[in-house]
PDB file of C-alpha atoms in Angstrom:
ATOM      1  CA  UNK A   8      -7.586 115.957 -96.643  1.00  0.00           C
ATOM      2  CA  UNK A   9      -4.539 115.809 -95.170  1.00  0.00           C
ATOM      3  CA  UNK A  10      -4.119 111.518 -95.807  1.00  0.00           C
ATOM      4  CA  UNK A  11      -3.704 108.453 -97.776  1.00  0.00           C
ATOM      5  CA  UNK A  12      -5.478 106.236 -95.906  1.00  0.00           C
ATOM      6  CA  UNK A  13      -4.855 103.272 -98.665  1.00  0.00           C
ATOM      7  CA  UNK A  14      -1.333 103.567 -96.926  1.00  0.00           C
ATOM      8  CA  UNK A  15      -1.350 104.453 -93.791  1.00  0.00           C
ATOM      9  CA  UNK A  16      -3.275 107.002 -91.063  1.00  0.00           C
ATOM     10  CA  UNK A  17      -6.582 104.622 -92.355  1.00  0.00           C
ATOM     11  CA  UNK A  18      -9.446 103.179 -90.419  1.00  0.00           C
ATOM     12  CA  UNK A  19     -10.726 100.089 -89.988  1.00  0.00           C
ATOM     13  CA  UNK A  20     -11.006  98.435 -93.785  1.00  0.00           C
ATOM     14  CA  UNK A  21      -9.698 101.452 -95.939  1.00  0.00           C
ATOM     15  CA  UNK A  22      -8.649  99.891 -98.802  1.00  0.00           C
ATOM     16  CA  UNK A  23     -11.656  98.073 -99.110  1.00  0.00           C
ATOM     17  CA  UNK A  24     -14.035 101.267 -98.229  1.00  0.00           C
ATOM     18  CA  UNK A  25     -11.323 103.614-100.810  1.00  0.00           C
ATOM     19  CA  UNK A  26     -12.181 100.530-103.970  1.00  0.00           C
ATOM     20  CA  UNK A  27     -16.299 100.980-102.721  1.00  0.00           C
ATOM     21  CA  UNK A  28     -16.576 104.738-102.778  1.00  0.00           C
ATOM     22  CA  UNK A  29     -13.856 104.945-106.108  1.00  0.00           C
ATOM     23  CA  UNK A  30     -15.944 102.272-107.769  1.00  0.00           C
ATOM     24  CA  UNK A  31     -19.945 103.195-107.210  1.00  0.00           C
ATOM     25  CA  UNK A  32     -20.763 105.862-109.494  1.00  0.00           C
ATOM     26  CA  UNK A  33     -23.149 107.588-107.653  1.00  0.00           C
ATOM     27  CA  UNK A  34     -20.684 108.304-105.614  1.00  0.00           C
ATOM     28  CA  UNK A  35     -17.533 110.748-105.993  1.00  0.00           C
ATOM     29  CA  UNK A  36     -13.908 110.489-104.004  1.00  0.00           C
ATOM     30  CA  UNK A  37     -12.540 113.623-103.694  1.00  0.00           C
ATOM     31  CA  UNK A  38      -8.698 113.916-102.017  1.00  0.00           C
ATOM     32  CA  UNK A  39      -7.163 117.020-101.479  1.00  0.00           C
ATOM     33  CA  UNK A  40      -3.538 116.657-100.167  1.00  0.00           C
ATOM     34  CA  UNK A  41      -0.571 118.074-102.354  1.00  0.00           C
ATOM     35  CA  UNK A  42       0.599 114.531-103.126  1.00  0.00           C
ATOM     36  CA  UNK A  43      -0.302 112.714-105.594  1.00  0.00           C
ATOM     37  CA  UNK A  44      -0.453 109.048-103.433  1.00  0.00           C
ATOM     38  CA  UNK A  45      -2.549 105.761-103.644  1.00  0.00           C
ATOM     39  CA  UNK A  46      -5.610 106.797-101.960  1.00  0.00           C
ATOM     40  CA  UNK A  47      -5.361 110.578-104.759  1.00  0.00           C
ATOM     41  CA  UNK A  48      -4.839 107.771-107.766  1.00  0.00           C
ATOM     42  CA  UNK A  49      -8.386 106.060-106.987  1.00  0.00           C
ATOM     43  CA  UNK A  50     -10.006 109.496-107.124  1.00  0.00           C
ATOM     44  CA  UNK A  51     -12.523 111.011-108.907  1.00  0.00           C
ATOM     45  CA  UNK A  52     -11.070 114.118-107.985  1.00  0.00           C
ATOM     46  CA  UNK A  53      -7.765 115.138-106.957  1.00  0.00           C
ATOM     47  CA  UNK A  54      -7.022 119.074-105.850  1.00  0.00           C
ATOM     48  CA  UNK A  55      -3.093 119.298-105.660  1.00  0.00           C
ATOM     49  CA  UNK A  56      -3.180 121.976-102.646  1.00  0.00           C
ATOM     50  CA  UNK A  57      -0.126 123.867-101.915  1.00  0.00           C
ATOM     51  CA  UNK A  58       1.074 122.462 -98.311  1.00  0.00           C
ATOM     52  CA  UNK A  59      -0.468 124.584 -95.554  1.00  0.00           C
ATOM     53  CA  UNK A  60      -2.990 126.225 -97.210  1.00  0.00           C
ATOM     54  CA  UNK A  61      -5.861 123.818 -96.440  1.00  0.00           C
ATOM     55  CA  UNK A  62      -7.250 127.040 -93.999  1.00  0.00           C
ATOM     56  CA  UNK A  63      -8.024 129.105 -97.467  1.00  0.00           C
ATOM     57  CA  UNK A  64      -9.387 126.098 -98.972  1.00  0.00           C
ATOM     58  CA  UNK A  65     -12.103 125.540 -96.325  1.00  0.00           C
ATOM     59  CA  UNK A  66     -12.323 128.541 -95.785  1.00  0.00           C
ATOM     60  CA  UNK A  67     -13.531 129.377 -99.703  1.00  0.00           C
ATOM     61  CA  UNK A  68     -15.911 126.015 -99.378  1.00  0.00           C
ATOM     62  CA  UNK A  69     -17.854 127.698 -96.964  1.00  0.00           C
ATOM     63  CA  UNK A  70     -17.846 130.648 -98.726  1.00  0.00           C
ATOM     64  CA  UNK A  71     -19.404 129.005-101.629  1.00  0.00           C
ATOM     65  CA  UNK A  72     -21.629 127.106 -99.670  1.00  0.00           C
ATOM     66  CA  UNK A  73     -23.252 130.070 -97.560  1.00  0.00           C
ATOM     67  CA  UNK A  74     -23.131 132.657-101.288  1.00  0.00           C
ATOM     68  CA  UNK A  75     -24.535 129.975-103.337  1.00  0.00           C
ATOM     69  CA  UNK A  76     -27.416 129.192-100.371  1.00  0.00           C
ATOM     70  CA  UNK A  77     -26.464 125.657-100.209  1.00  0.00           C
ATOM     71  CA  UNK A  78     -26.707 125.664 -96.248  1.00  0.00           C
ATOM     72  CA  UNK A  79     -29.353 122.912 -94.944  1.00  0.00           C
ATOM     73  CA  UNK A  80     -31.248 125.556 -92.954  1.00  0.00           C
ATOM     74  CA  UNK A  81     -33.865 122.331 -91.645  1.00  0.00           C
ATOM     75  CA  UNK A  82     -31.199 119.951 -90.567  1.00  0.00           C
ATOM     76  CA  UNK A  83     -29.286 123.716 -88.444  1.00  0.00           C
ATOM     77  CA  UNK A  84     -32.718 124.326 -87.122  1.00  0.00           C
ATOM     78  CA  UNK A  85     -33.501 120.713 -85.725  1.00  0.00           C
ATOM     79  CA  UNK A  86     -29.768 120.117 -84.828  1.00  0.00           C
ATOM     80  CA  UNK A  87     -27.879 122.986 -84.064  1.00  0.00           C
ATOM     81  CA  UNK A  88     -27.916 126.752 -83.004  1.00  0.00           C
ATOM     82  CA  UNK A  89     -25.136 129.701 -82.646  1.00  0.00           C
ATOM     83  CA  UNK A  90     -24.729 129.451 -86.848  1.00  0.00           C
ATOM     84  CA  UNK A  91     -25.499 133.368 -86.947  1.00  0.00           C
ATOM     85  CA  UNK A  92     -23.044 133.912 -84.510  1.00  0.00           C
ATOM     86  CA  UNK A  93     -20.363 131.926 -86.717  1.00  0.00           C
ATOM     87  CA  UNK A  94     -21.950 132.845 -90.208  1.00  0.00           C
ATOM     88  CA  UNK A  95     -19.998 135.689 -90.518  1.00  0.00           C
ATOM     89  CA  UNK A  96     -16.825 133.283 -91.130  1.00  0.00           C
ATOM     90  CA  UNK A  97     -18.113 132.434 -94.278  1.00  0.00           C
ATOM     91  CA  UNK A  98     -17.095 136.246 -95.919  1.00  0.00           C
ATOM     92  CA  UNK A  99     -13.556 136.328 -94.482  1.00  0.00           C
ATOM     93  CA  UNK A 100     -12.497 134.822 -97.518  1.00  0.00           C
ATOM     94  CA  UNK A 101     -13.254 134.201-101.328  1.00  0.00           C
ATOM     95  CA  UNK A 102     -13.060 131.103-104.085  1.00  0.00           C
ATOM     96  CA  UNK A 103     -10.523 133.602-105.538  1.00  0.00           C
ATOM     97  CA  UNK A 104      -8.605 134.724-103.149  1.00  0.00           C
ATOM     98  CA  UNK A 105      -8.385 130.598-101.907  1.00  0.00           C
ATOM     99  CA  UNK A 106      -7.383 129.830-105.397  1.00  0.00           C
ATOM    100  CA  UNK A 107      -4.532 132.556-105.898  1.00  0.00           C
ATOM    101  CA  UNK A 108      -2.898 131.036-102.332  1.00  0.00           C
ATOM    102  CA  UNK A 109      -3.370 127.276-102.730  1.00  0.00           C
ATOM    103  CA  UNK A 110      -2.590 127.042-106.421  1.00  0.00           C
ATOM    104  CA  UNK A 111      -5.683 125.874-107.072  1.00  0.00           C
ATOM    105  CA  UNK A 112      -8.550 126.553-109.593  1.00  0.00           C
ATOM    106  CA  UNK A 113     -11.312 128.914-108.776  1.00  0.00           C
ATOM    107  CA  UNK A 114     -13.426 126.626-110.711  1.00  0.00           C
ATOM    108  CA  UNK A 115     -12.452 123.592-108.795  1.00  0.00           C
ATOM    109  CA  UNK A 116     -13.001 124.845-105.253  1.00  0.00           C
ATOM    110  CA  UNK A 117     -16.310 125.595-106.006  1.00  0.00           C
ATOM    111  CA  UNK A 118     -17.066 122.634-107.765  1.00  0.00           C
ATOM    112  CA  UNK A 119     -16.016 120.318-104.940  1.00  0.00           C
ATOM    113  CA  UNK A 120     -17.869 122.648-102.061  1.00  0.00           C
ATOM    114  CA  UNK A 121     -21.085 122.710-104.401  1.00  0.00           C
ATOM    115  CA  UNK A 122     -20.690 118.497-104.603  1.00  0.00           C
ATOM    116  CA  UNK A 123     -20.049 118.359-100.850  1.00  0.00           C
ATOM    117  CA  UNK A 124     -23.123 120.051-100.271  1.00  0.00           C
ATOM    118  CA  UNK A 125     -25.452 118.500-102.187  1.00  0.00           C
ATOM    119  CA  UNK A 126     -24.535 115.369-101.810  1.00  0.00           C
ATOM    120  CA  UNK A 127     -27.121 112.852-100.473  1.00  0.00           C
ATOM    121  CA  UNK A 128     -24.483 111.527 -97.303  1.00  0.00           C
ATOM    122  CA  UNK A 129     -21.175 114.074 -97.738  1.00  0.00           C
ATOM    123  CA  UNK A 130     -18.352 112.800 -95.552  1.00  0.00           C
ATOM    124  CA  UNK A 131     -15.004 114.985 -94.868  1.00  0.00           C
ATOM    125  CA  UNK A 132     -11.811 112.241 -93.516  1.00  0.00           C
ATOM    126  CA  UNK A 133      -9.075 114.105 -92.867  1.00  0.00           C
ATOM    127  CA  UNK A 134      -6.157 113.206 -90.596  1.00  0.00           C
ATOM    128  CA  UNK A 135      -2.216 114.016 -89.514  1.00  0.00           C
ATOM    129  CA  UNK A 136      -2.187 116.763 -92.299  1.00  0.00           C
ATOM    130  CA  UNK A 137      -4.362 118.907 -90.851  1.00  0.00           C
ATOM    131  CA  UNK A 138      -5.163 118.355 -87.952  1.00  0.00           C
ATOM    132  CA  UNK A 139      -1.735 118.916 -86.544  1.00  0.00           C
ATOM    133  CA  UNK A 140      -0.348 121.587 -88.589  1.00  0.00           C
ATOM    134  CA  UNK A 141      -0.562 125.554 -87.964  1.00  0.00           C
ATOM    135  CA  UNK A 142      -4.280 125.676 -88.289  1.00  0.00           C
ATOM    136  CA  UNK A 143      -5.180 122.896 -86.691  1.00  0.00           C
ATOM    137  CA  UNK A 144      -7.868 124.149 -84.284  1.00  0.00           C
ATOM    138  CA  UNK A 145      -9.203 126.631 -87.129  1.00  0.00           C
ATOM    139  CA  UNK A 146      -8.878 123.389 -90.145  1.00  0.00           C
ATOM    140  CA  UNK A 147     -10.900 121.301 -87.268  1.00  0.00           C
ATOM    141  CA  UNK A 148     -13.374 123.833 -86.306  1.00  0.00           C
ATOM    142  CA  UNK A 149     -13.965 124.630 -89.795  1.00  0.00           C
ATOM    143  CA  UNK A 150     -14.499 120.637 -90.901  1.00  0.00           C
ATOM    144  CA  UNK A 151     -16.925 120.695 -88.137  1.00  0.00           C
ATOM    145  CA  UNK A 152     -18.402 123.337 -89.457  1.00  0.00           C
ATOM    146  CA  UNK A 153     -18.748 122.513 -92.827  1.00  0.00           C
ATOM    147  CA  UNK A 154     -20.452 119.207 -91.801  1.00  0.00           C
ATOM    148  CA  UNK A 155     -23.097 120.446 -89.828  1.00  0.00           C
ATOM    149  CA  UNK A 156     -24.420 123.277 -92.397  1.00  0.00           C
ATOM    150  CA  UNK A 157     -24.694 120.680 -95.023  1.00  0.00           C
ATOM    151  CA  UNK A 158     -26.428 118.430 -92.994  1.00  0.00           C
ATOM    152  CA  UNK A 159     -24.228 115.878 -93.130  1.00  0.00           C
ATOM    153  CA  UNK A 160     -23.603 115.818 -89.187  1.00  0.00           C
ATOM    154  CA  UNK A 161     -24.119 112.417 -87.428  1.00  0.00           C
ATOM    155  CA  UNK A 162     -27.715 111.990 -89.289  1.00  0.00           C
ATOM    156  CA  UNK A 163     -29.798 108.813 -90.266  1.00  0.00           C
ATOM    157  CA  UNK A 164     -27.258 107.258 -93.598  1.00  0.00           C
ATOM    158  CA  UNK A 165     -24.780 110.445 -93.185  1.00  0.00           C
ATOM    159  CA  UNK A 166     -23.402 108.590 -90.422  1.00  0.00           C
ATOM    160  CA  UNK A 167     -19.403 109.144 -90.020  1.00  0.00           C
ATOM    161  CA  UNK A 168     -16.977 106.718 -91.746  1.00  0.00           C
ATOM    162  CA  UNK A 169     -14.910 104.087 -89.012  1.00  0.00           C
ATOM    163  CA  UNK A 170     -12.663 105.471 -87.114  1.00  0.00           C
ATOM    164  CA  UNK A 171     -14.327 108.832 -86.272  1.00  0.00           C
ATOM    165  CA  UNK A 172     -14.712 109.127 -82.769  1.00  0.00           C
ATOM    166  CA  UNK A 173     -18.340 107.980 -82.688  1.00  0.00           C
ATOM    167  CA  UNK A 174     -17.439 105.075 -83.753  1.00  0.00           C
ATOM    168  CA  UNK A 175     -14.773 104.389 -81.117  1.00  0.00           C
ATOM    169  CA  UNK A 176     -17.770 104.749 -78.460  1.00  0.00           C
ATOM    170  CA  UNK A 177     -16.785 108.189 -77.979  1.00  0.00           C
ATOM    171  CA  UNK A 178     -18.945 111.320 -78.362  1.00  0.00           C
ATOM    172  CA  UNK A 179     -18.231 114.273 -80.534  1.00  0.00           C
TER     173      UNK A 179
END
């Protein structure tokens, strides 16, 4: 979200890490930025989100995800706690409400939060876009979020792509 790292704002070996995960078809590339760049053109999936929206957007993927009981409720007991407290988050906003202010597809948002969680090792990269925008603390919190009630937080092969700050010898 938010990047084309084949261009610029990348990490370490994007291009060649962009051509893996575009290439390997158990795996799917999904870029949601409202330009249609490099990085979007290698993509399994593109979402064409209207500029500042991406709040809605993640806001309707966990929506989906809690509704649809996609929530890894083993990995949030081992690793985390307080997700009752922040559950509630998840109703403040529908797939169709999301699609009607980022010119999306209903459809499509919950396609791409239902692949996100289900996914064997989901990874969200986001950069500039987002995180520096309007909603920044909100589009972090909620990326956050997102990762650690699908499981994918920091754990065994869902380890976070280069240039995260774990990988900079930095803790999250």
């Amino acid at each position: 979200m938010g990047s084309n790292p084949w261009m610029s704002h990348g990490f370490q070996r994007s291009r060649v890490m962009v051509r893996e995960i575009a290439e390997d078809p158990n795996r799917t590339l999904i870029v949601v930025d409202p330009r249609r760049h490099e990085t979007a053109e290698k993509a399994d999936v593109h979402l064409q989100i209207r500029p500042g929206t991406d709040l809605y957007f993640l806001l309707a993927m966990l929506n989906v995800i809690v509704e649809e009981g996609l929530v890894d409720d083993a990995f949030l007991a081992e690793h985390a706690r307080g997700w009752e407290d922040a559950r509630f988050i998840a109703d403040l906003l529908t797939p169709a409400v999301a699609a009607k202010l980022c010119d999306l597809k209903e459809e499509d948002i919950r396609a791409v939060a239902r692949r996100f969680a289900t996914a064997k090792s989901g990874k969200h990269k986001e950069h500039l876009g987002i995180c520096h925008g309007k909603n920044m603390v909100e589009n972090c919190y909620l990326i956050t979020l997102l990762q650690v009630i699908t499981g994918n937080m920091l754990h065994g092969r869902r380890s976070p792509l280069p240039g995260d700050p774990v990988h900079r010898g930095r803790r999250l």
